[in-house]
Coordinates of C-alpha atoms in Angstrom, one line a residue:
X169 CA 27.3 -23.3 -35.0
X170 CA 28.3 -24.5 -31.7
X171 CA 28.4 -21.9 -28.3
X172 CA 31.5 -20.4 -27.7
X173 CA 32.8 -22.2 -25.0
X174 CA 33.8 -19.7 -22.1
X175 CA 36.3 -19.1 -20.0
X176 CA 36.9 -21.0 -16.2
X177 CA 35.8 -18.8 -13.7
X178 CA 38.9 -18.1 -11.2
X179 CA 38.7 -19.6 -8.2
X180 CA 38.3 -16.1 -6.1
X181 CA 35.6 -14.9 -8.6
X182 CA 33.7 -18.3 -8.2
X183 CA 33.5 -17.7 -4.2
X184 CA 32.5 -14.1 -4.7
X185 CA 29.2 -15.2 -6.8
X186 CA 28.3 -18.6 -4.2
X187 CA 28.6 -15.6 -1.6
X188 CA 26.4 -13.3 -3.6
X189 CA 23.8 -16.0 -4.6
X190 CA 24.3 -17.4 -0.6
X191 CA 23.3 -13.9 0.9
X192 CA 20.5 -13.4 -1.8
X193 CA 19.0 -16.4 -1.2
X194 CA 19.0 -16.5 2.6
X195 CA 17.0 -12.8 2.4
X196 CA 14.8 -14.3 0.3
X197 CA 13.9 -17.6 1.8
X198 CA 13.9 -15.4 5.6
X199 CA 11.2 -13.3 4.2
X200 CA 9.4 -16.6 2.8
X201 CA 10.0 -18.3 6.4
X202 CA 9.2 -15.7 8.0
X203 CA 5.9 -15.6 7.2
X204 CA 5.0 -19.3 8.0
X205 CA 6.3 -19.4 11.2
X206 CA 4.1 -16.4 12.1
X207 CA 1.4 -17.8 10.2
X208 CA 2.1 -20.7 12.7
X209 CA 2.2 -18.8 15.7
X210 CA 0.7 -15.2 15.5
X211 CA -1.6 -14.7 12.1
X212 CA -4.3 -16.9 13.0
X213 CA -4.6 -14.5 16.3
X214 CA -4.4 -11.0 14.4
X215 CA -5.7 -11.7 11.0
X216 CA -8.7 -14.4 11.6
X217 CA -9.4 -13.4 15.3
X218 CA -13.3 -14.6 15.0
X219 CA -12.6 -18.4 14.1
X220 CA -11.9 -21.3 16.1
X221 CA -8.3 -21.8 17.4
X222 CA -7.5 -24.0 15.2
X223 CA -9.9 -23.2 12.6
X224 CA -7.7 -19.9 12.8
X225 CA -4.5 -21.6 12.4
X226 CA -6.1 -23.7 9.3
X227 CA -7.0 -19.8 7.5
X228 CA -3.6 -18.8 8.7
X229 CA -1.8 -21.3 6.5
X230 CA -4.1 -20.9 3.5
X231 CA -2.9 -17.3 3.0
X232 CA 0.6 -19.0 3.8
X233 CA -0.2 -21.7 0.7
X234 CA -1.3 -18.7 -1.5
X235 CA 2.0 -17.6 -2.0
X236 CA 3.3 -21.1 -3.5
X237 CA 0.4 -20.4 -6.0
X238 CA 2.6 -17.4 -6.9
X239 CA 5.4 -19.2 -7.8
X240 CA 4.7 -20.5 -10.8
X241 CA 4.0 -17.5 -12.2
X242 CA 7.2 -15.9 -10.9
X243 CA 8.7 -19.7 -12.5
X244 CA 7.4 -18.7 -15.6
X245 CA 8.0 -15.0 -16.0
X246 CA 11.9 -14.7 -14.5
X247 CA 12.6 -17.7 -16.3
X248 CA 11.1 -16.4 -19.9
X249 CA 13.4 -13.2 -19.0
X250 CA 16.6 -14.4 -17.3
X251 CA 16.7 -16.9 -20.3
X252 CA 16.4 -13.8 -22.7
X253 CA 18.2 -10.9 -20.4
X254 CA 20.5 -12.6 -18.2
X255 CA 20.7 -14.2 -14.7
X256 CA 21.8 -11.0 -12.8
X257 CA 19.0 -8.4 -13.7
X258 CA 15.9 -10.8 -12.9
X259 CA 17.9 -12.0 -9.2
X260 CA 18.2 -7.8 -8.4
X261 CA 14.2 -7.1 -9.8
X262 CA 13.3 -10.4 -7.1
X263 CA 15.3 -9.3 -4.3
X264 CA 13.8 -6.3 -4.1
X265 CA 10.6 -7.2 -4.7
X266 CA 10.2 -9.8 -2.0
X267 CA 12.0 -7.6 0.3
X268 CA 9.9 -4.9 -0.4
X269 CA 7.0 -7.2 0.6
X270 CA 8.0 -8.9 3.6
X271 CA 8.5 -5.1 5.3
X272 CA 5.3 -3.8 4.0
X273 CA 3.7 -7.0 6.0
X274 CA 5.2 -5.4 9.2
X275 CA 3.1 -2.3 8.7
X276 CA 0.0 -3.4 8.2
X277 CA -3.1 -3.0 10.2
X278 CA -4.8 -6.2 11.6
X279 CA -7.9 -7.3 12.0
X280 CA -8.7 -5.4 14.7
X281 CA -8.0 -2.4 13.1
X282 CA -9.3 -2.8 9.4
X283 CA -11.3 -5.8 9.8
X284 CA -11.6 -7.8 6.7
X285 CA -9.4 -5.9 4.5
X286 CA -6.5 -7.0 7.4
X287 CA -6.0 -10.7 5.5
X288 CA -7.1 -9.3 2.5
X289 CA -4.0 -7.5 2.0
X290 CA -1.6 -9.5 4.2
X291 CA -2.7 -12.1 1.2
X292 CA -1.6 -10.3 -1.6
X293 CA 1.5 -9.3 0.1
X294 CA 2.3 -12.6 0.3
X295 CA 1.5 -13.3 -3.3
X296 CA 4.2 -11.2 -4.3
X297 CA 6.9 -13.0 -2.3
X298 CA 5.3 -15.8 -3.8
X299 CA 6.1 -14.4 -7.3
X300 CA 9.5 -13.1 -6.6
X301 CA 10.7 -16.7 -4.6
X302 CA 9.4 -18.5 -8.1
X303 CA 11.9 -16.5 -10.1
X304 CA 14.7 -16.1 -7.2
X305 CA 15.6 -20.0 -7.1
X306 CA 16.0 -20.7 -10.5
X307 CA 18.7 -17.8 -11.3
X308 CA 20.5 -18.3 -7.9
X309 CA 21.6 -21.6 -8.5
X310 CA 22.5 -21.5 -12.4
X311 CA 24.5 -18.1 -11.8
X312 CA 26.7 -21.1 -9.5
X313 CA 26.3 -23.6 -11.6
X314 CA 27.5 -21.9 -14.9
X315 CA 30.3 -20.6 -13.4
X316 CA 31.6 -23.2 -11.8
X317 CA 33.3 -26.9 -14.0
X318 CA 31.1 -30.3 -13.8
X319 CA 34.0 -31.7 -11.1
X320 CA 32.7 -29.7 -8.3
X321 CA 29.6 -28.3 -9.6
X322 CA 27.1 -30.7 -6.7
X323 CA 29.3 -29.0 -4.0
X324 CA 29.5 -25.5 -4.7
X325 CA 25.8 -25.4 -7.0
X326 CA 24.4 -26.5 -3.1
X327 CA 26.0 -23.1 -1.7
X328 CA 23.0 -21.4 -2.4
X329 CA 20.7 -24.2 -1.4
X330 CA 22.1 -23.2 2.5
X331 CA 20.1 -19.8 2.0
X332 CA 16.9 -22.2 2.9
X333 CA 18.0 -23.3 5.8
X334 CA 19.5 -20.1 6.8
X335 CA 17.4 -18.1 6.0
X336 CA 14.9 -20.2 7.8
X337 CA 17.7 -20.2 11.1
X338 CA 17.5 -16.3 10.6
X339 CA 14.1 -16.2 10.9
X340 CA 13.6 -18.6 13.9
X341 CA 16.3 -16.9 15.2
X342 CA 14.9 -13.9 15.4
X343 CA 11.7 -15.2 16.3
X344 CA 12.6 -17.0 18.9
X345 CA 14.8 -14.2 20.4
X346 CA 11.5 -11.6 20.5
X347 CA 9.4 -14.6 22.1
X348 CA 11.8 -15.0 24.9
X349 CA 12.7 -11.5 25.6
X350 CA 8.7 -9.7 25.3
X351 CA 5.9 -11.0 27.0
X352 CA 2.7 -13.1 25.1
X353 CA 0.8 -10.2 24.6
X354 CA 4.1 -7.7 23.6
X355 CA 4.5 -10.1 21.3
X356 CA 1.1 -10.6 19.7
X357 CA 0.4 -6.7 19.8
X358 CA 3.8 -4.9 18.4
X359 CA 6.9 -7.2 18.3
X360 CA 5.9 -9.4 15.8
X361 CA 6.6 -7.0 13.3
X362 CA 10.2 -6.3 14.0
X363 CA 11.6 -9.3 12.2
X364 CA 9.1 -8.1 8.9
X365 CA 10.4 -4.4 9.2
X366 CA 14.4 -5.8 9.7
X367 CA 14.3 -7.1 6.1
X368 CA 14.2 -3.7 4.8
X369 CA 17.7 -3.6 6.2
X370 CA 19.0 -7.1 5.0
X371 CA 17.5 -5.7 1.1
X372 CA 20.3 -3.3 0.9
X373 CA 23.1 -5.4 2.1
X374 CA 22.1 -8.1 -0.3
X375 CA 21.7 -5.5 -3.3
X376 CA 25.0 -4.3 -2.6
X377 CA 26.7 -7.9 -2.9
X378 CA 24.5 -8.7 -5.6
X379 CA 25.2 -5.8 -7.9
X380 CA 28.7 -6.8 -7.4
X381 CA 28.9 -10.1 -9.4
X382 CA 29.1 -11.0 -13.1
X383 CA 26.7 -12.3 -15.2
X384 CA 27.0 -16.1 -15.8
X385 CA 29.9 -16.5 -18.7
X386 CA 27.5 -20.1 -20.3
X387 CA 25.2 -17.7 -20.1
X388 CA 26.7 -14.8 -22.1
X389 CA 28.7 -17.5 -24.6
X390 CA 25.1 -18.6 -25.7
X391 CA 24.2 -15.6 -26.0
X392 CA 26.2 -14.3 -28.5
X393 CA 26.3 -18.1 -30.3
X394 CA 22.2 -17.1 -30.8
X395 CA 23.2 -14.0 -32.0
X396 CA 25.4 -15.3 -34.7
X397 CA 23.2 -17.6 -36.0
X398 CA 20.5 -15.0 -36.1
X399 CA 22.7 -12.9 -37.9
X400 CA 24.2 -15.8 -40.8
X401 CA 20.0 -17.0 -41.3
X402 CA 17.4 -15.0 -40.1
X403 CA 16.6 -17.5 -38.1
X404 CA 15.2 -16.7 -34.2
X405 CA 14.9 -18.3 -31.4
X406 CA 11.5 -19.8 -30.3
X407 CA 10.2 -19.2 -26.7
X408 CA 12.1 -20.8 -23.5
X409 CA 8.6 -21.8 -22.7
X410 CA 8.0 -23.6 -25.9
X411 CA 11.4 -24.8 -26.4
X412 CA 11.6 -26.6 -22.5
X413 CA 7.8 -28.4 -23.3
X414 CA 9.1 -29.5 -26.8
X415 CA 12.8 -30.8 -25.7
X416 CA 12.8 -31.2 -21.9
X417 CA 9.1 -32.5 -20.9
X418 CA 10.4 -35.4 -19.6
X419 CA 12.9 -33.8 -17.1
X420 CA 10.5 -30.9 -16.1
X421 CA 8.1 -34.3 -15.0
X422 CA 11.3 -35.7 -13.3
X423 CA 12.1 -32.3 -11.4
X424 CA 8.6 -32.0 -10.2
X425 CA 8.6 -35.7 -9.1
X426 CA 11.9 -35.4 -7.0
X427 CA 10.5 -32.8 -5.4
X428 CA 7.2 -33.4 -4.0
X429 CA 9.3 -35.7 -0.8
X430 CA 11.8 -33.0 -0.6
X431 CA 9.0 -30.0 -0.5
X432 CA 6.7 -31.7 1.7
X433 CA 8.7 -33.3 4.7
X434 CA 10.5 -29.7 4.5
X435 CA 7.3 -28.2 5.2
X436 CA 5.8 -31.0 7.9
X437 CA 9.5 -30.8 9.7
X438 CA 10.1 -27.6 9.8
X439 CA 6.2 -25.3 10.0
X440 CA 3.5 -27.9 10.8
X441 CA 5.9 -29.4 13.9
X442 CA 5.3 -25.8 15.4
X443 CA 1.5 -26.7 15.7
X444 CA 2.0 -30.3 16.3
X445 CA 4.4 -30.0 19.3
X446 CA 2.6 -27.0 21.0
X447 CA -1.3 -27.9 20.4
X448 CA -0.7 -31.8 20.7
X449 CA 2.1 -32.6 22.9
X450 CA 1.8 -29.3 25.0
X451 CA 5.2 -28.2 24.4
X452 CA 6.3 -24.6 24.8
X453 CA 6.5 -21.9 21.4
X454 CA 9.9 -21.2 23.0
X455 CA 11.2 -25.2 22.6
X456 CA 9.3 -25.8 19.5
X457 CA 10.9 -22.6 18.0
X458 CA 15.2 -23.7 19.7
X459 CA 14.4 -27.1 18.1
X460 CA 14.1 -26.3 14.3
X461 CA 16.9 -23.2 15.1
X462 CA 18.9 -25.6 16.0
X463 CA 18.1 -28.5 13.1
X464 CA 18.5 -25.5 11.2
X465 CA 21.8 -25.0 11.9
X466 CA 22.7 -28.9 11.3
X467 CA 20.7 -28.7 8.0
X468 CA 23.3 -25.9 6.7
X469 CA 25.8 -27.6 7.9
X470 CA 25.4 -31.1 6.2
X471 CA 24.0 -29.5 2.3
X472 CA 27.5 -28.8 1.3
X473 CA 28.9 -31.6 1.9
X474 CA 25.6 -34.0 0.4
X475 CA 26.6 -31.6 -2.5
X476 CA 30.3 -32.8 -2.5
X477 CA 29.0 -36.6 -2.1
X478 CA 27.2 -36.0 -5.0
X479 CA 30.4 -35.1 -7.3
X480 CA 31.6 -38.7 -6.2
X481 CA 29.1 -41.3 -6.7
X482 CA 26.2 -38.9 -8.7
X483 CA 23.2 -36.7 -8.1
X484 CA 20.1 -39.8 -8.1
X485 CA 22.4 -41.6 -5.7
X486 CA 22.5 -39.1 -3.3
X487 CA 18.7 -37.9 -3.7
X488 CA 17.8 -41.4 -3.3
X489 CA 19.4 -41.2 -0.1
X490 CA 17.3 -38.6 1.3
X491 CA 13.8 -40.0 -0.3
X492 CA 14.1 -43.4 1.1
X493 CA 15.6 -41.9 4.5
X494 CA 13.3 -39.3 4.8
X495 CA 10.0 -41.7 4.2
X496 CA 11.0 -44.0 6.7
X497 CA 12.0 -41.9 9.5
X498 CA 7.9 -40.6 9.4
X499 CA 6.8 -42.4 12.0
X500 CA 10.0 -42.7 14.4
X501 CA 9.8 -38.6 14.0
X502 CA 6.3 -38.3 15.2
X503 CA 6.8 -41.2 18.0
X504 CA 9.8 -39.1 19.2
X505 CA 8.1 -36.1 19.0
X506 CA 4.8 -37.4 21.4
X507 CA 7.4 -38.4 24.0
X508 CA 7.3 -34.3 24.9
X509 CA 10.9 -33.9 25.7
X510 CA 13.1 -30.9 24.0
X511 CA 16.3 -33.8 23.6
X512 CA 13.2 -36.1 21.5
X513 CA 12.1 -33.3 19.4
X514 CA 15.1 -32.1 18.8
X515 CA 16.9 -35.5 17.9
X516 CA 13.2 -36.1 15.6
X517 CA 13.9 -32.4 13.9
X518 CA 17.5 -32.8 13.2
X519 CA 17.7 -36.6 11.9
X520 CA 14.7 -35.2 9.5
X521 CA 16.6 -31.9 8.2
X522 CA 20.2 -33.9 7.4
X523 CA 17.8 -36.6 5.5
X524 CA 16.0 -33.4 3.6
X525 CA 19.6 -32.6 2.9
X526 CA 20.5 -35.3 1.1
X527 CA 18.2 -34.3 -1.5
X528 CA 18.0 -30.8 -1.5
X529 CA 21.7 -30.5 -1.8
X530 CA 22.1 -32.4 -5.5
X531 CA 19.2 -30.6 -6.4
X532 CA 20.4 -27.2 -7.7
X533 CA 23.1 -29.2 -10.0
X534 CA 21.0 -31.8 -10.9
X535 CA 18.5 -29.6 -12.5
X536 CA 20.8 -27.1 -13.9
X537 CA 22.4 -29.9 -15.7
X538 CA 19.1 -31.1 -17.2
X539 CA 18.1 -28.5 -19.7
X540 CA 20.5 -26.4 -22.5
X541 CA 21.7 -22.9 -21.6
X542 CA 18.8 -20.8 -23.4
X543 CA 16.4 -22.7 -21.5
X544 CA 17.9 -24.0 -18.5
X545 CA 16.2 -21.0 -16.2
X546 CA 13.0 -21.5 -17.5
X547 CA 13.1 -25.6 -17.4
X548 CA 15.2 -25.7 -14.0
X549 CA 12.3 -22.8 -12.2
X550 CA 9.2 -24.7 -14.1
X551 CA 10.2 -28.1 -12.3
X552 CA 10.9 -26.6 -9.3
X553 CA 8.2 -24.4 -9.0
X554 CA 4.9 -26.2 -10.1
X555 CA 5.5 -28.7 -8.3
X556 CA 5.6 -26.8 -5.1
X557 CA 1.8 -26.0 -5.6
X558 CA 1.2 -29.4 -5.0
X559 CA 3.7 -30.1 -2.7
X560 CA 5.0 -27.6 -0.3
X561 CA 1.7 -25.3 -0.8
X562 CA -0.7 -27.7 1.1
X563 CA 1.8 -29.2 3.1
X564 CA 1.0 -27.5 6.4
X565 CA -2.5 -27.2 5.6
X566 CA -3.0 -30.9 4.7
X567 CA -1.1 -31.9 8.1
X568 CA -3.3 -29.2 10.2
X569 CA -6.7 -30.6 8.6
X570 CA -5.4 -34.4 9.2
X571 CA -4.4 -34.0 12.8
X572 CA -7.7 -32.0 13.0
X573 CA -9.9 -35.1 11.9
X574 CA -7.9 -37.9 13.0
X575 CA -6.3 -36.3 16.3
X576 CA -2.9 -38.8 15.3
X577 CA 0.1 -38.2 13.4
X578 CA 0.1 -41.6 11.7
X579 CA -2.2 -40.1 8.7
X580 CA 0.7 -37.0 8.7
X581 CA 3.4 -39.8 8.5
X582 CA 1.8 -41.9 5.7
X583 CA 1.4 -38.7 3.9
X584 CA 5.4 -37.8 3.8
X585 CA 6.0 -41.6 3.4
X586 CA 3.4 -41.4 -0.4
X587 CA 5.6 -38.3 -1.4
X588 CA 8.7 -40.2 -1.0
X589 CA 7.6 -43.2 -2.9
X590 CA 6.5 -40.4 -5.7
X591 CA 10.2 -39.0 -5.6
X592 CA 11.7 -42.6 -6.2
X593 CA 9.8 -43.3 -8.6
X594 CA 10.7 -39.9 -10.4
X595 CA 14.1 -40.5 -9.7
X596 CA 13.8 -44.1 -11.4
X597 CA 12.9 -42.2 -14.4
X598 CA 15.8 -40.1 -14.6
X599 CA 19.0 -40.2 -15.7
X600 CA 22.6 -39.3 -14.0
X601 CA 23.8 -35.5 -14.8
X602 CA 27.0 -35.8 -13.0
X603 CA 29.6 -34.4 -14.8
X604 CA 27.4 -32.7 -17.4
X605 CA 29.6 -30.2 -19.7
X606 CA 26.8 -27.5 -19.8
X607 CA 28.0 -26.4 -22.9
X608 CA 27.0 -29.4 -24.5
X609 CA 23.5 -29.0 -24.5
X610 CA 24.1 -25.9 -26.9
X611 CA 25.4 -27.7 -29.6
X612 CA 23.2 -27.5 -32.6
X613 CA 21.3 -30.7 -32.1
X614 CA 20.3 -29.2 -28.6
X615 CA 19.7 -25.7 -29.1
X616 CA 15.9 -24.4 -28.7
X617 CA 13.8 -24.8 -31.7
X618 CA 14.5 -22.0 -34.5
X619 CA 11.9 -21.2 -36.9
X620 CA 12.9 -18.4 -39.9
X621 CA 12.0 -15.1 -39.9
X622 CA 9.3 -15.7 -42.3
X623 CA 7.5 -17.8 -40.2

């Protein structure tokens, strides 16, 4: 039996869930942010006070990298849920429980205090945002994408993608604000906390909105289409789990492939440049910090509209854009960067965010559109979210430890460059989604494996 096939959202509903999923996200990816730029700028100080500068900075971003560890897991359980339960209960249980974390981080002791335990339990706090940001993306950008049609679905689907780079303006923002109002040692002694502790507040006001919406109408028309069939033969669904590696391997391997340049230059552009351009070429915290605010901004800017380009000529098109662009723009971004200038590192920052755009943007549709209704949070959150273990998870580290033994950025820049020639070639091996019907995929011949009840 084929899904019902629901209703059009109306046009004022559809802008009330991209704000909801919007205002979630940017929470979510400010507590995420949050943390690596501190772990860039204060951690390696309070937390791993007995090690080398650098050494320091190296530990700092380990505990930073834990937390994309986490997200598979949080990939694998939100998705096994929100594919059984619904979108809308799994994006209130992650919201709270990354927010939850990020503001117990702003109370804890440091090293100088508890000694050992300090980034002992600053770690585990940040494997729980880990976990809750591996189950946040997924059902953000499906509760979009399944309410919106497959005209417009790049443009408004890369809404929520904007919460990344707003939440991580938010969180430079702030940053930045407390570095240039306190002194160094203010700073390093009580005011790093204060952007930690302000997420309590931003919780509730994205709770509130988020309680708001409905749940996702492809969503609930599946639903009830499992339910009948359940109901005429006995027969149940299998697992998402098992369903995605049996029908979808091939486009979880393409997801995770398409990701690896967008994850890592995100990460080298946007954390690692706060230790390149302050340890290297000796600029200011204060400049390095006003340069990714401000390519922030630009990067929020350009998403929707790389979304809306990819509604016209397709989602590879668009995200081959970005791969290509972004690999060769490596070493003209480091060369601009070494010139020591705000306008250089600025212009090297910004040029490197739009081109990151290009294939972040397409991303939330193009996955979405890749996998059927009663699997789609568990395939879209897999692809997304393993790969960032190998991707964005050493990304900072890897760029720390090469500049550490090489004292250059060229082996940084041929690093980026290898991830983007990994994304093309994922991108070779998929195929256009543009246009998708997402009902489609829940016709019978697409629907997740049933075995009987007797089985």
């Amino acid at each position: 039996m084929a899904a019902a096939t629901p209703s059009p959202t109306p046009p004022g509903s559809l802008k009330r869930i991209v704000a909801a999923s919007l205002i979630g996200t940017t929470i979510e990816w400010y507590d995420f942010f949050l943390y690596g730029s501190a772990a860039a700028l204060v951690f390696n100080k309070l937390f791993f006070p007995e090690s080398d500068p650098l050494v320091g900075t190296l530990l700092s971003f380990l505990t930073y990298a834990v937390g994309f560890a986490a997200r598979p897991l949080g990939a694998l359980v939100f998705g096994h849920y929100g594919d059984r339960l619904g979108r809308k209960k799994l994006l209130v249980l992650s919201l709270l429980l990354m927010g939850g974390a990020t503001f117990a981080i702003g109370l804890l002791p440091t090293h100088a205090t508890v000694g050992s335990a300090a980034p002992l339990l600053l770690t585990a706090l940040r494997l729980v945002q880990g976990f809750a940001l591996g189950g946040e993306w997924g059902g953000a950008v499906l509760l979009v994408s399944e309410h919106g049609d497959a005209k417009r679905r790049g443009f408004w689907a890369s809404w929520p993608q904007t919460g990344a780079p707003a939440g991580q303006l938010l969180a430079t923002g702030v940053l930045s604000a407390l570095t240039a109002l306190l002194s160094e040692s203010a700073f390093t002694s009580w005011g790093w906390r204060i952007p930690f502790l302000l997420s309590g507040v931003l919780v509730m006001v994205g709770l509130w909105i988020r309680l708001s919406v409905d749940e996702s109408p492809v969503f609930k028309a599946a639903l009830a289409a499992a339910e009948e069939r359940k109901a005429a033969d006995g027969a149940v669904e299998k697992l998402p789990l098992v369903a995605v590696l049996r029908h979808h391997w091939k486009d979880v391997l393409v997801a995770m492939g398409a990701r690896m340049a967008e994850n890592i230059s995100y990460y080298v552009i946007t954390a690692f440049i706060l230790v390149y351009a302050t340890t290297s070429v000796g600029l200011s915290k204060q400049t390095a910090l006003n340069a990714v605010l401000i390519g922030s901004a630009v990067h929020f800017a350009v998403i929707p509209l790389w979304g809306a380009l990819s509604d016209r000529i397709g989602r590879r098109p668009v995200y081959l854009i970005g791969a290509v662009g972004v690999g060769a723009w490596m070493f003209p971004f480091f060369a601009l960067i070494d010139r020591g200038s705000f306008g250089s590192l600025l212009l090297a920052v910004t040029v490197g965010l739009v081109l990151h755009g290009a294939m972040y943007a397409p991303q939330a549709a193009f996955f979405s559109e890749m996998f059927a209704t009663r699997m789609r949070y568990s395939g879209a959150s897999i692809g997304a979210q393993f790969s960032s273990v190998a991707a964005g998870a050493p990304a900072p580290l890897i760029a720390t430890a090469l500049l550490a033994d090489h004292g250059s950025s060229t082996p940084i820049a041929l690093y980026v460059i290898a991830a983007a020639l990994l994304t093309i070639v994922a991108l070779a091996c998929a195929r256009e989604t543009r246009n998708t019907d997402l009902t489609e995929a829940d016709e019978p011949s697409a629907v997740p494996a049933r075995v009987g009840a007797d089985a």
